Amino acid sequence: MEYFAGEYDVIVIGTGHAGCEAALAAARMGCNTLVLTLNMENVAFMPCNPAVGGPAKGHLVREIDALGGEMGINTDETNIQVRMLNTGKGPAVHALRAQADKKQYQARMKKILENQERLQLKQALVERLVVRGGCVDAVVTRTGAVFKARAVVITTGTFLRGRIIIGEVSYSGGPNGQAPSIGLAESLRETGLELGRFKTGTPPRVNGRSIDFSKMIIQPGDEKPHNFSFMTPKRNRRQIPCWLTYTSEETHKIIRENLHRSPLFGGRIEGIGPRYCPSIEDKVVRFADKPSHQIFLEPEGADTEEMYVQGFSTSLPEDVQIKMLRSIPGLERVEMMRTGYAIEYDYLPPTQLKLSLETKNIKGLFSAGQINGTSGYEEAAAQGIIAGINAALYVKDREPLVLKRSDAYIGVLIDDLVTKGTNEPYRIMTSRAEYRLLLRQDNADLRLTEIGRAVGLVDDERYRMFQEKSRLIQQEKNRLADTWVAPSEEVQEFLISRDSSELKQNTLLIDLLRRPEISYEDLKKIMAEVPILPDEVVEQVEVQVKYEGYIKRQLEQVERFKKLENKKIPVWIEYDEIKGLSTEARQKLKKHRPLSVGQAARISGVSPADISILLVYMEQKRREAPEEG
């Protein structure tokens, strides 16, 4: 029996990392928001490794934070280890990674949701969407509650028709033994949306008391404190180490002998898995010449002995998993606390979405996270905040926020999904961003805070801090560009000690800093006055000065890119009328309906020749328009 249970501006289905960011964004922008979860204990749950960040993923977290999101702050407050990766490379690929305390991360995020104004958190299983006149109208739960809303954001992760697979055993279920969502998957199909099937997996969890760490290599966190959020004050925290070991020849022998029991190789898994996070049995088969593979033991929290076996994802039978684990150095007597498994689930091919993450065919219906074919908490949260922002803007009858590829990794992520689609769980990588020198993790606030402020997510305190940081950066760059250094004996000796050429005349400090071998710290030794500046200001001054030429060239590329992005394709265009287009290009353009020439150019199967023909056709139509009027 259905009953009317309430009316909201925005309803978010799911409280994973996408759902949390979407719900908080909508509520903080002034919308009365309802977020529904299958299980109140699983808000912000980490079904895979309890880690946040890493290459490109860390960039996303910083961008979420700059827009006014919560993931960065939550990670800063609940992590048990932090490391800056790729420090031996250029600043474009530096990446922060934190090991989070799984339970603390969940508890704090749940509390944030519970205490957010204009946000209601309720436990309910959504069975059906109600669509009227091409617009989303309401959601209906298993108990018959009907919640009406102008906008709905679906963030169901891997729960849609989820199926757990362990060896010969399979059963309907969501991650970590939760119930799957069956009815909603059928309801989405009934609305005309296409669903696909993907697969992911997770490794076993083991008892830390049963591990011999003396046979492993310790992986400590950095001594220097790091934060994801630009708002979190720098402070030292308790650091719990991770540990490195390797699979053995015996491990590989056990796997090969049991491949006939693997659902992956036995055809019992129909979904496509993530290429960049393969199972251990997949790695042993694909890289048969490798004698070993890295395995990291990562703590799940400060108050538990449970450890995550990173690099050991598997769906082999339980008895085989135990044998495999005990063949690894340091794990000879290990006790398995949770079995590794594979999970298959339905996803929404993202080419059915606009760049705002609203579905093309149903107004007011948005989707974000793994349902859109991505992998990873960070990719989910990044989509979540954009979907939440745009659901709120939709309710307010305002234009949607669309981040360009030159604005943010979030823009790259969403453009890749919507424009190109994905035939496997998508993972963000630095190589996907053509403007990665501009899209560094260290300058995410300088790129996106103004945008977050414009949509209403950046509060006064965050904006004040941003303005002060921007002022200090510019002030110090001006000072360096206006301060001369004379070729004194002391200065020449210092330059020789740095293998740098001596001065022949008075030189500006900014020109000295441009030298690759001279750092800002080095300049302090020859400065008459040394200003006291925050580390993040010094970092920006140094990067902006040293990479000025490269940054300028990338900005010029962005301007050329914008010309194509600004050439909007009319909604009335009929691709069948355009003579000369290849058959594949015509089919892809009709299916995707790109909004701009730039977006059209990124569709697989659309060649530069097709784009030239499209531009000529658009110009002809533009010239004909006045005569027709």
GROMACS .gro file of C-alpha atoms in nm, residues 158-440:
model
  283
  158THR     CA    1   2.748  -0.172  -0.724
  159PHE     CA    2   2.413  -0.260  -0.565
  160LEU     CA    3   2.193  -0.278  -0.879
  161ARG     CA    4   2.121  -0.650  -0.925
  162GLY     CA    5   2.445  -0.723  -0.740
  163ARG     CA    6   2.571  -1.082  -0.745
  164ILE     CA    7   2.855  -1.209  -0.523
  165ILE     CA    8   3.081  -1.478  -0.671
  166ILE     CA    9   3.332  -1.693  -0.476
  167GLY     CA   10   3.455  -1.995  -0.671
  168GLU     CA   11   3.163  -2.221  -0.752
  169VAL     CA   12   2.938  -2.028  -0.511
  170SER     CA   13   2.731  -1.729  -0.621
  171TYR     CA   14   2.439  -1.549  -0.464
  172SER     CA   15   2.245  -1.225  -0.496
  173GLY     CA   16   2.401  -0.953  -0.281
  174GLY     CA   17   2.570  -0.617  -0.252
  175PRO     CA   18   2.920  -0.539  -0.119
  176ASN     CA   19   3.016  -0.679   0.223
  177GLY     CA   20   2.709  -0.902   0.250
  178GLN     CA   21   2.453  -0.627   0.203
  179ALA     CA   22   2.121  -0.671   0.023
  180PRO     CA   23   2.116  -0.588  -0.352
  181SER     CA   24   1.879  -0.347  -0.524
  182ILE     CA   25   1.668  -0.544  -0.772
  183GLY     CA   26   1.347  -0.346  -0.824
  184LEU     CA   27   1.519  -0.016  -0.904
  185ALA     CA   28   1.720  -0.180  -1.184
  186GLU     CA   29   1.398  -0.300  -1.345
  187SER     CA   30   1.238   0.042  -1.295
  188LEU     CA   31   1.527   0.216  -1.471
  189ARG     CA   32   1.488  -0.018  -1.768
  190GLU     CA   33   1.115   0.058  -1.779
  191THR     CA   34   1.194   0.430  -1.812
  192GLY     CA   35   1.386   0.350  -2.132
  193LEU     CA   36   1.738   0.369  -1.990
  194GLU     CA   37   1.991   0.112  -2.110
  195LEU     CA   38   2.182  -0.089  -1.848
  196GLY     CA   39   2.508  -0.281  -1.889
  197ARG     CA   40   2.694  -0.530  -1.670
  198PHE     CA   41   3.030  -0.476  -1.501
  199LYS     CA   42   3.233  -0.667  -1.246
  200THR     CA   43   3.474  -0.570  -0.972
  201GLY     CA   44   3.630  -0.753  -0.682
  202THR     CA   45   3.801  -0.729  -0.348
  203PRO     CA   46   4.079  -0.926  -0.174
  204PRO     CA   47   4.061  -1.117   0.154
  205ARG     CA   48   4.105  -0.947   0.491
  206VAL     CA   49   4.344  -1.107   0.738
  207ASN     CA   50   4.422  -1.088   1.110
  208GLY     CA   51   4.728  -0.873   1.176
  209ARG     CA   52   4.818  -1.081   1.483
  210SER     CA   53   4.880  -1.380   1.254
  211ILE     CA   54   5.131  -1.197   1.030
  212ASP     CA   55   5.509  -1.220   1.056
  213PHE     CA   56   5.607  -0.862   0.969
  214SER     CA   57   5.979  -0.943   1.009
  215LYS     CA   58   5.964  -1.101   0.660
  216MET     CA   59   5.813  -0.787   0.506
  217ILE     CA   60   5.935  -0.439   0.413
  218ILE     CA   61   5.788  -0.155   0.618
  219GLN     CA   62   5.610   0.126   0.428
  220PRO     CA   63   5.592   0.423   0.668
  221GLY     CA   64   5.402   0.745   0.615
  222ASP     CA   65   5.574   1.080   0.551
  223GLU     CA   66   5.716   1.267   0.848
  224LYS     CA   67   5.605   1.596   0.692
  225PRO     CA   68   5.231   1.653   0.750
  226HIS     CA   69   5.010   1.670   0.441
  227ASN     CA   70   4.642   1.752   0.393
  228PHE     CA   71   4.390   1.698   0.117
  229SER     CA   72   4.177   1.992   0.224
  230PHE     CA   73   4.293   2.350   0.182
  231MET     CA   74   4.100   2.421   0.503
  232THR     CA   75   4.263   2.167   0.736
  233PRO     CA   76   4.542   2.306   0.959
  234LYS     CA   77   4.877   2.127   0.926
  235ARG     CA   78   4.947   1.897   1.220
  236ASN     CA   79   5.134   1.576   1.294
  237ARG     CA   80   4.918   1.268   1.336
  238ARG     CA   81   4.969   0.911   1.446
  239GLN     CA   82   5.110   0.717   1.149
  240ILE     CA   83   5.048   0.342   1.120
  241PRO     CA   84   5.273   0.169   0.865
  242CYS     CA   85   5.176  -0.052   0.574
  243TRP     CA   86   5.391  -0.353   0.478
  244LEU     CA   87   5.523  -0.487   0.148
  245THR     CA   88   5.571  -0.851   0.054
  246TYR     CA   89   5.558  -1.056  -0.269
  247THR     CA   90   5.380  -1.358  -0.409
  248SER     CA   91   5.598  -1.668  -0.450
  249GLU     CA   92   5.637  -1.938  -0.715
  250GLU     CA   93   5.426  -2.156  -0.486
  251THR     CA   94   5.148  -1.894  -0.494
  252HIS     CA   95   5.148  -1.898  -0.873
  253LYS     CA   96   5.152  -2.281  -0.879
  254ILE     CA   97   4.845  -2.295  -0.652
  255ILE     CA   98   4.663  -2.045  -0.875
  256ARG     CA   99   4.746  -2.228  -1.198
  257GLU     CA  100   4.637  -2.562  -1.051
  258ASN     CA  101   4.300  -2.416  -0.955
  259LEU     CA  102   4.214  -2.207  -1.261
  260HIS     CA  103   3.944  -2.462  -1.348
  261ARG     CA  104   3.767  -2.354  -1.027
  262SER     CA  105   3.796  -1.983  -1.109
  263PRO     CA  106   3.465  -1.821  -1.207
  264LEU     CA  107   3.667  -1.566  -1.406
  265PHE     CA  108   3.821  -1.831  -1.634
  266GLY     CA  109   3.531  -2.074  -1.613
  267GLY     CA  110   3.283  -1.835  -1.775
  268ARG     CA  111   3.069  -1.788  -1.464
  269ILE     CA  112   3.135  -1.411  -1.463
  270GLU     CA  113   2.964  -1.221  -1.744
  271GLY     CA  114   3.053  -0.866  -1.636
  272ILE     CA  115   3.366  -0.686  -1.759
  273GLY     CA  116   3.621  -0.612  -1.486
  274PRO     CA  117   3.860  -0.318  -1.435
  275ARG     CA  118   4.174  -0.341  -1.650
  276TYR     CA  119   4.385  -0.142  -1.404
  277CYS     CA  120   4.290  -0.348  -1.098
  278PRO     CA  121   4.303  -0.711  -1.215
  279SER     CA  122   4.260  -1.012  -0.987
  280ILE     CA  123   4.569  -1.201  -0.875
  281GLU     CA  124   4.470  -1.500  -1.091
  282ASP     CA  125   4.437  -1.268  -1.391
  283LYS     CA  126   4.783  -1.122  -1.323
  284VAL     CA  127   4.942  -1.468  -1.297
  285VAL     CA  128   4.790  -1.573  -1.631
  286ARG     CA  129   4.856  -1.247  -1.818
  287PHE     CA  130   5.210  -1.201  -1.686
  288ALA     CA  131   5.319  -1.564  -1.680
  289ASP     CA  132   5.689  -1.468  -1.703
  290LYS     CA  133   5.683  -1.264  -1.379
  291PRO     CA  134   5.811  -1.466  -1.081
  292SER     CA  135   5.629  -1.249  -0.825
  293HIS     CA  136   5.380  -0.966  -0.772
  294GLN     CA  137   5.375  -0.696  -0.504
  295ILE     CA  138   5.137  -0.743  -0.212
  296PHE     CA  139   5.071  -0.464   0.040
  297LEU     CA  140   4.927  -0.528   0.386
  298GLU     CA  141   4.725  -0.220   0.480
  299PRO     CA  142   4.555  -0.162   0.817
  300GLU     CA  143   4.177  -0.107   0.808
  301GLY     CA  144   4.187   0.115   1.116
  302ALA     CA  145   4.360   0.210   1.439
  303ASP     CA  146   4.134  -0.004   1.659
  304THR     CA  147   4.120  -0.327   1.460
  305GLU     CA  148   4.360  -0.608   1.371
  306GLU     CA  149   4.192  -0.649   1.032
  307MET     CA  150   4.426  -0.586   0.740
  308TYR     CA  151   4.354  -0.542   0.370
  309VAL     CA  152   4.565  -0.751   0.128
  310GLN     CA  153   4.622  -0.497  -0.150
  311GLY     CA  154   4.707  -0.649  -0.488
  312PHE     CA  155   4.540  -0.980  -0.405
  313SER     CA  156   4.186  -0.936  -0.539
  314THR     CA  157   4.041  -1.280  -0.613
  315SER     CA  158   3.722  -1.479  -0.669
  316LEU     CA  159   3.882  -1.824  -0.633
  317PRO     CA  160   3.718  -2.062  -0.383
  318GLU     CA  161   3.767  -1.997  -0.013
  319ASP     CA  162   3.991  -2.302   0.048
  320VAL     CA  163   4.220  -2.196  -0.239
  321GLN     CA  164   4.240  -1.838  -0.104
  322ILE     CA  165   4.375  -1.965   0.229
  323LYS     CA  166   4.641  -2.180   0.055
  324MET     CA  167   4.741  -1.886  -0.167
  325LEU     CA  168   4.776  -1.650   0.127
  326ARG     CA  169   4.988  -1.896   0.330
  327SER     CA  170   5.232  -1.933   0.040
  328ILE     CA  171   5.334  -1.565   0.070
  329PRO     CA  172   5.636  -1.466   0.285
  330GLY     CA  173   5.514  -1.340   0.622
  331LEU     CA  174   5.169  -1.495   0.583
  332GLU     CA  175   5.262  -1.861   0.646
  333ARG     CA  176   5.033  -1.879   0.952
  334VAL     CA  177   4.786  -1.611   0.852
  335GLU     CA  178   4.421  -1.630   0.954
  336MET     CA  179   4.170  -1.505   0.696
  337MET     CA  180   3.894  -1.294   0.851
  338ARG     CA  181   3.694  -1.216   0.534
  339THR     CA  182   3.696  -1.396   0.203
  340GLY     CA  183   3.778  -1.217  -0.119
  341TYR     CA  184   3.502  -1.210  -0.377
  342ALA     CA  185   3.393  -1.076  -0.715
  343ILE     CA  186   3.074  -0.876  -0.756
  344GLU     CA  187   2.874  -0.826  -1.073
  345TYR     CA  188   2.634  -0.534  -1.101
  346ASP     CA  189   2.428  -0.330  -1.346
  347TYR     CA  190   2.556   0.009  -1.459
  348LEU     CA  191   2.420   0.291  -1.672
  349PRO     CA  192   2.628   0.342  -1.990
  350PRO     CA  193   2.722   0.709  -1.938
  351THR     CA  194   2.674   0.819  -2.299
  352GLN     CA  195   2.306   0.847  -2.197
  353LEU     CA  196   2.401   1.147  -1.981
  354LYS     CA  197   2.460   1.514  -2.045
  355LEU     CA  198   2.782   1.677  -1.926
  356SER     CA  199   2.581   1.796  -1.624
  357LEU     CA  200   2.522   1.424  -1.537
  358GLU     CA  201   2.150   1.465  -1.604
  359THR     CA  202   2.002   1.188  -1.819
  360LYS     CA  203   1.930   1.300  -2.174
  361ASN     CA  204   1.579   1.153  -2.186
  362ILE     CA  205   1.443   1.222  -1.836
  363LYS     CA  206   1.454   1.577  -1.702
  364GLY     CA  207   1.561   1.615  -1.342
  365LEU     CA  208   1.714   1.265  -1.319
  366PHE     CA  209   2.088   1.263  -1.249
  367SER     CA  210   2.330   0.976  -1.181
  368ALA     CA  211   2.677   0.965  -1.028
  369GLY     CA  212   2.939   0.716  -0.918
  370GLN     CA  213   2.995   0.351  -1.006
  371ILE     CA  214   2.649   0.330  -1.164
  372ASN     CA  215   2.804   0.546  -1.440
  373GLY     CA  216   3.071   0.286  -1.508
  374THR     CA  217   3.357   0.418  -1.296
  375SER     CA  218   3.575   0.255  -1.031
  376GLY     CA  219   3.707   0.413  -0.714
  377TYR     CA  220   3.580   0.626  -0.428
  378GLU     CA  221   3.737   0.942  -0.566
  379GLU     CA  222   3.580   0.914  -0.912
  380ALA     CA  223   3.244   0.853  -0.742
  381ALA     CA  224   3.272   1.151  -0.507
  382ALA     CA  225   3.382   1.379  -0.792
  383GLN     CA  226   3.072   1.289  -0.993
  384GLY     CA  227   2.861   1.314  -0.679
  385ILE     CA  228   2.943   1.675  -0.606
  386ILE     CA  229   2.879   1.776  -0.970
  387ALA     CA  230   2.548   1.585  -0.981
  388GLY     CA  231   2.442   1.741  -0.650
  389ILE     CA  232   2.536   2.090  -0.767
  390ASN     CA  233   2.349   2.046  -1.095
  391ALA     CA  234   2.042   1.893  -0.930
  392ALA     CA  235   2.027   2.204  -0.710
  393LEU     CA  236   2.081   2.436  -1.007
  394TYR     CA  237   1.807   2.250  -1.196
  395VAL     CA  238   1.565   2.307  -0.908
  396LYS     CA  239   1.663   2.675  -0.901
  397ASP     CA  240   1.611   2.703  -1.282
  398ARG     CA  241   1.977   2.800  -1.328
  399GLU     CA  242   2.222   2.692  -1.597
  400PRO     CA  243   2.415   2.373  -1.508
  401LEU     CA  244   2.779   2.370  -1.403
  402VAL     CA  245   2.997   2.197  -1.663
  403LEU     CA  246   3.370   2.181  -1.591
  404LYS     CA  247   3.584   2.175  -1.905
  405ARG     CA  248   3.880   1.944  -1.960
  406SER     CA  249   4.103   2.247  -1.910
  407ASP     CA  250   3.935   2.332  -1.576
  408ALA     CA  251   3.979   2.015  -1.374
  409TYR     CA  252   4.039   1.643  -1.366
  410ILE     CA  253   3.669   1.628  -1.279
  411GLY     CA  254   3.604   1.779  -1.622
  412VAL     CA  255   3.827   1.518  -1.786
  413LEU     CA  256   3.652   1.237  -1.599
  414ILE     CA  257   3.299   1.342  -1.689
  415ASP     CA  258   3.382   1.437  -2.049
  416ASP     CA  259   3.551   1.099  -2.102
  417LEU     CA  260   3.246   0.915  -1.966
  418VAL     CA  261   2.977   1.114  -2.145
  419THR     CA  262   3.156   1.170  -2.475
  420LYS     CA  263   3.350   0.847  -2.521
  421GLY     CA  264   3.165   0.606  -2.295
  422THR     CA  265   3.348   0.315  -2.133
  423ASN     CA  266   3.352  -0.058  -2.198
  424GLU     CA  267   3.520  -0.138  -1.865
  425PRO     CA  268   3.515   0.020  -1.516
  426TYR     CA  269   3.675   0.362  -1.576
  427ARG     CA  270   3.970   0.482  -1.370
  428ILE     CA  271   4.110   0.835  -1.381
  429MET     CA  272   4.481   0.865  -1.465
  430THR     CA  273   4.714   1.161  -1.517
  431SER     CA  274   4.773   1.044  -1.876
  432ARG     CA  275   4.404   1.111  -1.956
  433ALA     CA  276   4.449   1.485  -1.893
  434GLU     CA  277   4.604   1.672  -2.187
  435TYR     CA  278   4.655   1.985  -1.972
  436ARG     CA  279   4.798   1.815  -1.663
  437LEU     CA  280   5.060   2.083  -1.601
  438LEU     CA  281   4.773   2.326  -1.544
  439LEU     CA  282   4.564   2.075  -1.349
  440ARG     CA  283   4.804   2.009  -1.064
   0.00000   0.00000   0.00000
